[in-house]
Amino acid sequence: MPKQTTAFELTLQPPERRASYEWLYNALRSEILEGRLGPGNRLPASRELARQYELARGTVVRAFDELKAEGYLEGSTGSGTYVSNVLPEVLFEARKTAAPGRSEKSPNEPSVSEYARRVRPFPSYEPRAPRAFRANIPALDLFPMTLWAQLAARRLRRFSVNALAGCDALGYLPLRQALARYLNASRGVKCAAGQILIVSGAQEALDLAARVLLDRGDRVAIEDPGYVGAARVFESCGAKISPVSVDAEGLRARELYACGLYKSQPRLVYITPGHQFPLGMTMSLSRRLELLEWARASNALIFEDDYDSEYRYSGRPLPALQGIDRHERVLFAGTFSKVLFPALRLGYLVIPPALVDRFAAVKSVSSRHAPVADQAVLADFMEQGHFARHLRRMRQVYSERLTVLMESAREKLAGLLEISPIEAGLQTVGWLTSGIDETAAIREAQARGVEVMGLEHAYRRSKPVRAGLHLGFACVDPKEIRRGVRELAVALAPLTSG
């Protein structure tokens, strides 16, 4: 573990009625045992610590020397004093005693809200080398990081005092203006900059929508199978979920009428029409019109997640649901996590005009606004044409990788896995054949260094009719795709029932 180069002011427990040396020794030891001073942390200089606590410098030096002798501290005159990287075994035993695990319930454990009891953690991205067939990650190695760094440096050099003060809750205006131009021209969305709210990504957009639009017990319709992250947000707010099945044309909109016959009418519908998650189909125009008519008649709203839709490889592009909505029933959300990089943590939500003030108010009392510097760099990236060029380049790269996957699968996986053709997105579905079990397929694939996800976890109402695997190809180069297909064929072959 690297050592700190700077020591911050050290706050210790208040002095007790005991010898100064004894108090300081025990206070420092407790800080280390309880983890507040971790391995590699630098301690203040003995003179500074003596001044801060009005001690003799010799008292501080004596305490440091004793802790060094016991293995808690290391360092020498002129080099600074640090918490040891390798701590004595007795410390770990003491730490276990001092800090019980989370599974041990304390009798005085603080009470929490119903929301805190309902919410379930959402997995984060793991920073590891890409391999076949990791899903939901773009080709990060192809992002123009040098260009981005140049734009960032140039933008920060020109940053004004006013910019340092922050921005409107809706977000940095030049970015919202650039987004409005892009969405109107390329995504078929009809909006002005004043309807766009900058968020940290799709999850925050969902959370804001849930808090603005739903009360506890309200019903939300979602695709089945569908995006688990959306369901978790709505359930954490106390909403009831109504799963609606999908077919080759997308969400079965007619099932929404049945939801109201036996239960409360859904107040919100969550869909991924451009590239359905996880099955990959594009919602047909007739289904889109049918869904919009249901929303109008039911006085309900639609949350359109523009998941992976920037990358289209075949078929005629359909306008966004929001763009053909004549009654302002649709919220349209997108993120830059897939088109640029996940760590950017920027996305957007296009809001019907009547709801803009409500969303802005909720944003203002939570995270206030997205980081202005990052928004400004992204605005420059878009306005100078780099965003459009990056999309064109990556669309070609991903199309080539999808072709490699399809061709390799036809050659090596015939009779084991059928790759579903898709029109857009960063991943597809492979349907298992010959009676192969999904769980066994995942286990054997992992044993051969192939990363796949199953589909069963995305279903709520029933198990999938066919077992399948979620296969990502965007972040995987052609050589690794071919290796993954070969290894997957070896893994699946022994699992066939025939």
XYZ file of C-alpha atoms in Angstrom:
498
model
C 0.000 0.000 0.000
C 1.512 3.419 -0.934
C 2.414 5.834 1.816
C 0.788 9.221 2.174
C 2.999 12.128 1.220
C 1.116 14.605 3.412
C -0.047 14.285 7.004
C -3.363 15.884 7.889
C -4.122 17.301 11.292
C -4.757 14.399 13.651
C -7.827 14.397 15.892
C -7.495 12.089 18.908
C -9.879 11.215 21.726
C -9.892 13.906 24.469
C -7.025 13.637 26.963
C -7.769 11.556 30.038
C -6.625 12.042 33.602
C -3.477 10.004 33.225
C 0.135 10.619 32.308
C 0.529 12.469 29.012
C 2.700 9.741 27.514
C 0.255 7.005 28.513
C -2.729 8.906 27.077
C -0.976 9.636 23.768
C 0.277 6.064 23.364
C -3.176 4.569 23.983
C -4.956 7.151 21.806
C -2.680 6.484 18.793
C -2.869 2.717 19.280
C -6.684 2.875 19.404
C -6.807 4.909 16.187
C -4.805 2.164 14.445
C -6.720 -0.740 16.010
C -10.100 0.705 15.050
C -9.009 1.438 11.478
C -9.184 5.233 11.550
C -5.452 5.288 10.880
C -4.848 2.716 8.151
C -1.626 1.178 6.803
C 0.518 3.777 5.047
C -1.146 6.766 6.736
C 1.374 9.425 7.641
C 1.357 10.901 11.148
C 2.067 14.572 11.849
C 5.632 15.494 12.797
C 6.389 15.133 16.477
C 6.827 18.905 16.854
C 3.411 19.572 15.213
C 1.623 16.962 17.330
C 3.273 18.315 20.478
C 2.148 21.852 19.593
C -1.411 20.760 18.796
C -1.933 18.937 22.102
C 0.347 21.116 24.235
C 2.730 18.270 25.041
C 6.478 18.107 25.427
C 8.076 16.940 22.181
C 9.923 14.243 24.150
C 6.549 12.796 25.186
C 5.490 12.458 21.551
C 8.822 10.941 20.506
C 8.614 8.410 23.353
C 5.094 7.329 22.308
C 6.173 7.045 18.645
C 9.225 4.963 19.590
C 7.141 2.568 21.699
C 4.611 2.055 18.856
C 7.461 1.492 16.396
C 8.967 -1.132 18.685
C 5.611 -2.950 18.812
C 5.231 -2.860 15.008
C 2.421 -0.331 14.732
C 4.523 2.475 13.257
C 7.549 2.699 11.005
C 9.871 5.442 9.785
C 12.949 7.317 10.867
C 14.172 10.835 11.568
C 13.770 12.981 8.475
C 11.590 10.494 6.549
C 8.367 10.841 8.506
C 6.354 8.424 10.633
C 3.767 6.080 9.081
C 1.369 3.375 10.144
C 3.064 0.069 9.310
C 1.992 -1.630 6.093
C 2.443 -5.031 7.739
C 0.797 -4.896 11.134
C 1.383 -7.374 13.983
C -0.980 -10.347 14.091
C -2.220 -9.335 17.526
C -3.609 -6.136 15.948
C -5.876 -8.082 13.606
C -7.263 -10.115 16.504
C -7.888 -6.926 18.475
C -9.594 -5.332 15.466
C -11.935 -8.296 15.096
C -12.898 -7.943 18.741
C -13.284 -4.180 18.570
C -15.287 -4.105 15.318
C -17.872 -6.894 15.051
C -19.010 -7.891 11.566
C -22.143 -6.538 9.972
C -23.960 -9.785 10.559
C -23.790 -9.290 14.349
C -26.784 -7.187 15.365
C -26.137 -4.729 18.159
C -28.925 -4.332 20.746
C -28.560 -0.558 20.314
C -28.531 -0.570 16.530
C -30.072 2.665 15.164
C -33.517 2.384 13.611
C -33.773 3.123 9.893
C -36.549 4.146 7.532
C -38.794 1.843 5.556
C -36.908 2.964 2.456
C -33.570 1.859 3.948
C -35.048 -1.540 4.803
C -36.470 -1.996 1.301
C -33.516 -0.824 -0.783
C -31.158 -3.425 -2.191
C -27.589 -2.600 -3.293
C -26.860 -2.349 -6.986
C -23.589 -3.875 -8.227
C -20.902 -1.498 -9.447
C -18.488 -1.886 -12.335
C -15.434 -3.976 -11.522
C -12.173 -2.591 -12.980
C -10.703 -5.661 -14.651
C -9.407 -6.543 -18.094
C -12.167 -7.239 -20.638
C -12.727 -10.790 -21.818
C -15.370 -12.636 -23.766
C -18.282 -12.013 -23.292
C -18.533 -9.186 -20.783
C -21.765 -7.234 -21.246
C -22.789 -3.608 -20.664
C -19.278 -2.170 -21.142
C -18.080 -0.153 -24.185
C -14.599 -0.422 -25.714
C -12.918 1.807 -23.144
C -9.469 1.289 -24.678
C -10.668 3.046 -27.852
C -11.954 6.172 -26.141
C -9.890 9.258 -27.186
C -8.562 9.973 -23.703
C -5.734 12.239 -24.893
C -8.217 14.457 -26.714
C -10.508 14.482 -23.667
C -7.585 15.500 -21.433
C -6.697 18.363 -23.813
C -10.283 19.617 -23.792
C -10.397 19.373 -19.995
C -7.154 21.308 -19.563
C -8.292 24.009 -21.986
C -11.705 24.291 -20.329
C -10.282 24.520 -16.798
C -7.825 27.222 -17.831
C -10.791 29.301 -19.037
C -13.042 28.532 -16.082
C -14.615 31.694 -14.663
C -15.329 32.553 -11.037
C -19.041 32.250 -11.800
C -18.544 28.706 -13.094
C -16.799 27.766 -9.856
C -19.944 28.797 -7.973
C -22.070 26.091 -9.635
C -25.025 26.031 -11.997
C -28.774 25.618 -12.213
C -30.261 22.388 -10.831
C -31.174 21.339 -14.373
C -27.501 21.444 -15.342
C -24.918 23.422 -17.322
C -26.859 25.315 -19.999
C -24.374 24.906 -22.918
C -24.444 21.127 -22.387
C -28.241 21.069 -22.314
C -28.312 23.121 -25.516
C -25.855 20.752 -27.223
C -27.919 17.782 -26.056
C -31.153 19.309 -27.351
C -29.598 19.723 -30.812
C -28.288 16.152 -30.789
C -31.500 14.551 -29.508
C -33.746 16.440 -31.919
C -31.563 15.638 -34.938
C -30.345 12.108 -34.199
C -32.735 10.474 -31.743
C -36.060 11.804 -32.997
C -36.751 13.516 -29.663
C -38.722 16.761 -29.532
C -37.373 18.938 -26.759
C -35.839 22.264 -25.781
C -32.838 22.769 -23.512
C -35.208 23.825 -20.729
C -36.701 20.308 -20.620
C -33.368 18.549 -20.079
C -32.106 17.616 -16.626
C -28.472 16.500 -16.303
C -28.146 13.490 -13.991
C -25.407 11.084 -12.982
C -26.835 8.313 -15.144
C -29.905 6.180 -15.759
C -30.117 5.074 -12.124
C -30.454 8.639 -10.836
C -32.985 9.417 -13.554
C -35.046 6.441 -12.383
C -34.697 7.443 -8.741
C -35.824 11.002 -9.444
C -38.793 9.763 -11.470
C -39.822 7.401 -8.680
C -39.676 10.131 -6.041
C -41.490 12.732 -8.149
C -44.177 10.519 -9.656
C -44.898 7.665 -7.245
C -46.364 7.238 -3.801
C -46.043 4.106 -1.731
C -48.357 1.414 -3.095
C -48.563 2.886 -6.604
C -48.178 0.400 -9.419
C -45.416 0.431 -12.060
C -45.448 -1.762 -15.177
C -42.099 -3.076 -16.397
C -41.006 -5.408 -19.171
C -40.722 -9.098 -18.312
C -37.894 -9.970 -18.680
C -36.502 -6.547 -17.939
C -33.876 -4.395 -16.328
C -33.429 -5.399 -12.680
C -31.973 -1.984 -11.766
C -35.257 -0.256 -12.628
C -37.332 -2.664 -10.560
C -35.052 -2.142 -7.550
C -35.501 1.623 -7.704
C -39.288 1.420 -7.867
C -39.539 -1.229 -5.139
C -37.279 0.776 -2.833
C -39.831 3.592 -3.040
C -42.632 1.218 -2.062
C -44.145 0.796 -5.530
C -45.823 -2.418 -6.679
C -44.468 -4.047 -9.831
C -46.677 -5.360 -12.640
C -44.575 -7.463 -15.067
C -45.718 -7.230 -18.709
C -44.460 -9.832 -21.175
C -42.563 -9.054 -24.373
C -42.429 -10.712 -27.771
C -40.637 -10.069 -31.066
C -42.261 -6.598 -31.310
C -41.444 -5.555 -27.752
C -43.774 -4.861 -24.832
C -47.263 -6.397 -25.176
C -49.100 -3.123 -24.646
C -52.548 -4.770 -24.529
C -51.611 -6.511 -21.281
C -51.591 -3.098 -19.609
C -55.387 -2.955 -19.841
C -55.583 -6.251 -17.941
C -53.417 -4.803 -15.153
C -56.189 -2.330 -14.350
C -58.941 -4.948 -14.284
C -57.609 -6.879 -11.308
C -55.303 -4.388 -9.597
C -54.741 -0.673 -9.392
C -53.940 0.919 -12.740
C -50.185 1.434 -13.359
C -49.177 5.071 -12.965
C -45.894 4.552 -14.787
C -44.525 2.176 -17.435
C -40.790 1.541 -17.758
C -39.592 0.357 -21.191
C -36.426 -0.004 -23.289
C -37.953 0.256 -26.799
C -34.805 0.975 -28.823
C -32.960 -2.150 -27.688
C -34.933 -4.217 -25.178
C -32.986 -5.366 -22.147
C -32.037 -8.180 -22.037
C -33.486 -9.779 -25.210
C -32.430 -7.097 -27.706
C -35.490 -6.607 -29.917
C -36.643 -3.167 -31.138
C -40.202 -2.157 -30.304
C -42.350 -1.890 -33.427
C -44.046 1.350 -34.431
C -47.512 -0.153 -33.996
C -46.695 -1.189 -30.417
C -45.320 2.282 -29.687
C -48.519 3.914 -30.879
C -50.599 1.417 -28.906
C -48.630 2.156 -25.722
C -48.987 5.915 -26.183
C -52.751 5.579 -26.626
C -52.990 3.500 -23.440
C -50.981 6.140 -21.511
C -53.268 8.915 -22.789
C -56.433 7.032 -21.923
C -55.126 5.944 -18.516
C -53.533 9.282 -17.566
C -50.283 7.372 -16.987
C -46.674 8.236 -17.795
C -43.967 6.320 -19.670
C -40.283 6.194 -18.748
C -38.386 5.562 -21.997
C -34.868 4.302 -21.294
C -32.878 4.859 -24.503
C -30.681 1.904 -23.623
C -27.854 1.267 -26.128
C -29.844 2.813 -28.973
C -27.049 5.050 -30.276
C -25.433 2.033 -31.928
C -27.696 0.753 -34.711
C -26.328 -1.761 -37.226
C -29.334 -2.699 -39.370
C -32.978 -1.890 -39.953
C -34.605 1.507 -40.419
C -34.232 3.676 -37.297
C -37.501 4.381 -35.517
C -38.127 7.741 -33.836
C -38.041 7.775 -30.057
C -41.342 7.153 -28.334
C -41.044 10.650 -26.890
C -40.805 12.105 -30.394
C -44.171 10.730 -31.513
C -45.931 11.505 -28.232
C -48.573 14.227 -28.766
C -49.810 14.371 -25.179
C -46.574 14.794 -23.174
C -46.781 11.421 -21.452
C -43.129 10.341 -21.964
C -39.937 10.906 -19.998
C -36.846 10.110 -22.088
C -33.579 9.068 -20.394
C -30.094 8.429 -21.735
C -26.587 8.050 -20.370
C -23.023 8.591 -21.545
C -21.786 5.521 -19.666
C -22.104 3.297 -22.744
C -21.259 5.795 -25.493
C -18.261 7.370 -23.705
C -17.175 5.785 -20.406
C -18.928 4.759 -17.152
C -16.701 6.795 -14.810
C -17.959 10.034 -16.390
C -21.236 9.594 -14.447
C -23.301 11.893 -16.639
C -26.662 11.281 -18.249
C -29.833 13.187 -19.070
C -33.569 13.095 -18.578
C -35.969 14.848 -20.970
C -39.015 15.883 -18.955
C -42.518 16.944 -20.071
C -42.788 20.742 -19.633
C -45.423 20.510 -16.879
C -43.068 18.470 -14.677
C -39.774 20.336 -15.160
C -40.076 22.486 -12.035
C -40.939 19.454 -9.891
C -37.896 17.498 -11.054
C -35.605 20.510 -10.681
C -36.799 21.028 -7.112
C -36.103 17.425 -6.135
C -32.677 17.526 -7.789
C -31.833 20.770 -5.984
C -32.417 19.301 -2.519
C -30.502 16.081 -3.173
C -27.303 16.396 -5.218
C -28.005 20.061 -6.178
C -26.509 19.682 -9.677
C -24.056 17.526 -11.608
C -20.335 18.540 -11.497
C -19.993 21.655 -13.652
C -16.431 20.994 -14.846
C -17.329 17.575 -16.270
C -20.454 18.995 -17.901
C -18.427 21.788 -19.503
C -15.842 19.401 -20.960
C -18.612 17.190 -22.344
C -20.311 20.230 -23.877
C -17.046 21.120 -25.660
C -16.656 17.490 -26.776
C -20.111 17.617 -28.370
C -20.018 21.131 -29.792
C -16.651 20.617 -31.507
C -17.890 17.499 -33.334
C -15.849 14.932 -31.395
C -18.936 13.192 -30.015
C -20.436 12.557 -33.452
C -17.080 11.298 -34.797
C -16.659 8.983 -31.819
C -20.146 7.538 -32.338
C -19.471 6.885 -36.040
C -16.143 5.224 -35.298
C -17.494 3.018 -32.509
C -20.569 2.049 -34.526
C -18.232 0.622 -37.171
C -16.035 -1.135 -34.582
C -19.003 -2.706 -32.807
C -20.618 -3.760 -36.073
C -17.405 -5.580 -37.045
C -17.216 -7.290 -33.647
C -20.848 -8.379 -33.863
C -20.132 -9.877 -37.286
C -17.140 -11.785 -35.899
C -19.305 -13.135 -33.083
C -22.097 -14.235 -35.418
C -19.739 -15.907 -37.902
C -17.668 -17.643 -35.216
C -20.812 -18.884 -33.491
C -22.202 -20.348 -36.716
C -18.941 -22.220 -37.196
C -18.212 -23.409 -33.652
C -21.489 -23.344 -31.706
C -23.933 -24.936 -34.146
C -26.264 -27.211 -32.217
C -25.216 -25.676 -28.886
C -26.079 -21.977 -29.016
C -28.164 -19.857 -31.390
C -27.142 -16.180 -31.484
C -30.123 -13.834 -31.677
C -29.811 -11.234 -34.475
C -30.032 -7.664 -33.177
C -30.398 -4.263 -34.817
C -28.656 -2.203 -32.114
C -26.747 -2.339 -28.841
C -23.589 -3.643 -27.195
C -24.720 -7.203 -26.462
C -26.993 -9.935 -27.696
C -28.545 -13.195 -26.503
C -27.394 -16.726 -27.211
C -30.201 -19.278 -26.877
C -29.065 -22.614 -25.463
C -30.140 -25.697 -27.404
C -30.042 -29.461 -26.893
C -31.456 -29.230 -23.381
C -28.441 -27.399 -21.944
C -29.075 -26.008 -18.452
C -28.367 -22.281 -17.983
C -26.722 -22.571 -14.568
C -24.470 -25.414 -15.702
C -23.539 -23.484 -18.851
C -22.473 -20.438 -16.834
C -20.434 -22.589 -14.443
C -18.593 -24.460 -17.186
C -17.990 -21.277 -19.199
C -16.439 -19.530 -16.204
C -14.188 -22.532 -15.630
C -12.770 -21.949 -19.125
C -12.272 -18.206 -18.728
C -15.482 -17.127 -20.475
C -17.718 -14.539 -18.805
C -21.433 -14.902 -19.505
C -24.646 -13.959 -17.697
C -27.875 -15.918 -17.613
C -31.334 -14.578 -18.395
C -33.377 -16.182 -15.632
C -32.658 -13.407 -13.104
C -34.328 -10.851 -15.407
C -37.721 -12.615 -15.314
C -40.236 -11.834 -12.570
C -43.516 -13.564 -13.374
C -42.271 -16.870 -14.746
C -39.180 -18.692 -15.866
C -37.935 -18.114 -19.417
C -39.407 -20.316 -22.127
C -35.859 -20.934 -23.387
C -32.592 -20.948 -21.485
C -30.105 -18.399 -22.734
C -26.951 -16.418 -22.120
C -26.307 -12.682 -22.289
C -23.274 -12.098 -24.537
C -21.444 -8.774 -24.717
C -19.147 -8.034 -27.662
C -18.444 -4.280 -27.600
C -15.491 -4.278 -25.201
C -14.000 -7.513 -26.618
C -11.595 -7.442 -29.566
C -12.044 -9.949 -32.442
C -9.217 -12.231 -31.284
C -10.754 -12.553 -27.823
C -14.226 -13.077 -29.323
C -12.932 -16.040 -31.354
C -11.172 -17.476 -28.300
C -14.349 -17.063 -26.257
C -16.437 -18.869 -28.872
C -13.972 -21.787 -29.010
C -13.872 -22.130 -25.232
C -17.632 -21.778 -24.929
C -18.100 -24.600 -27.450
C -15.807 -26.842 -25.391
C -17.695 -25.893 -22.203
C -21.192 -26.553 -23.633
C -20.547 -29.741 -25.573
C -20.603 -32.124 -22.561
C -23.866 -30.565 -21.283
C -26.097 -31.625 -24.184
C -28.890 -34.021 -23.315
C -28.611 -35.843 -26.614
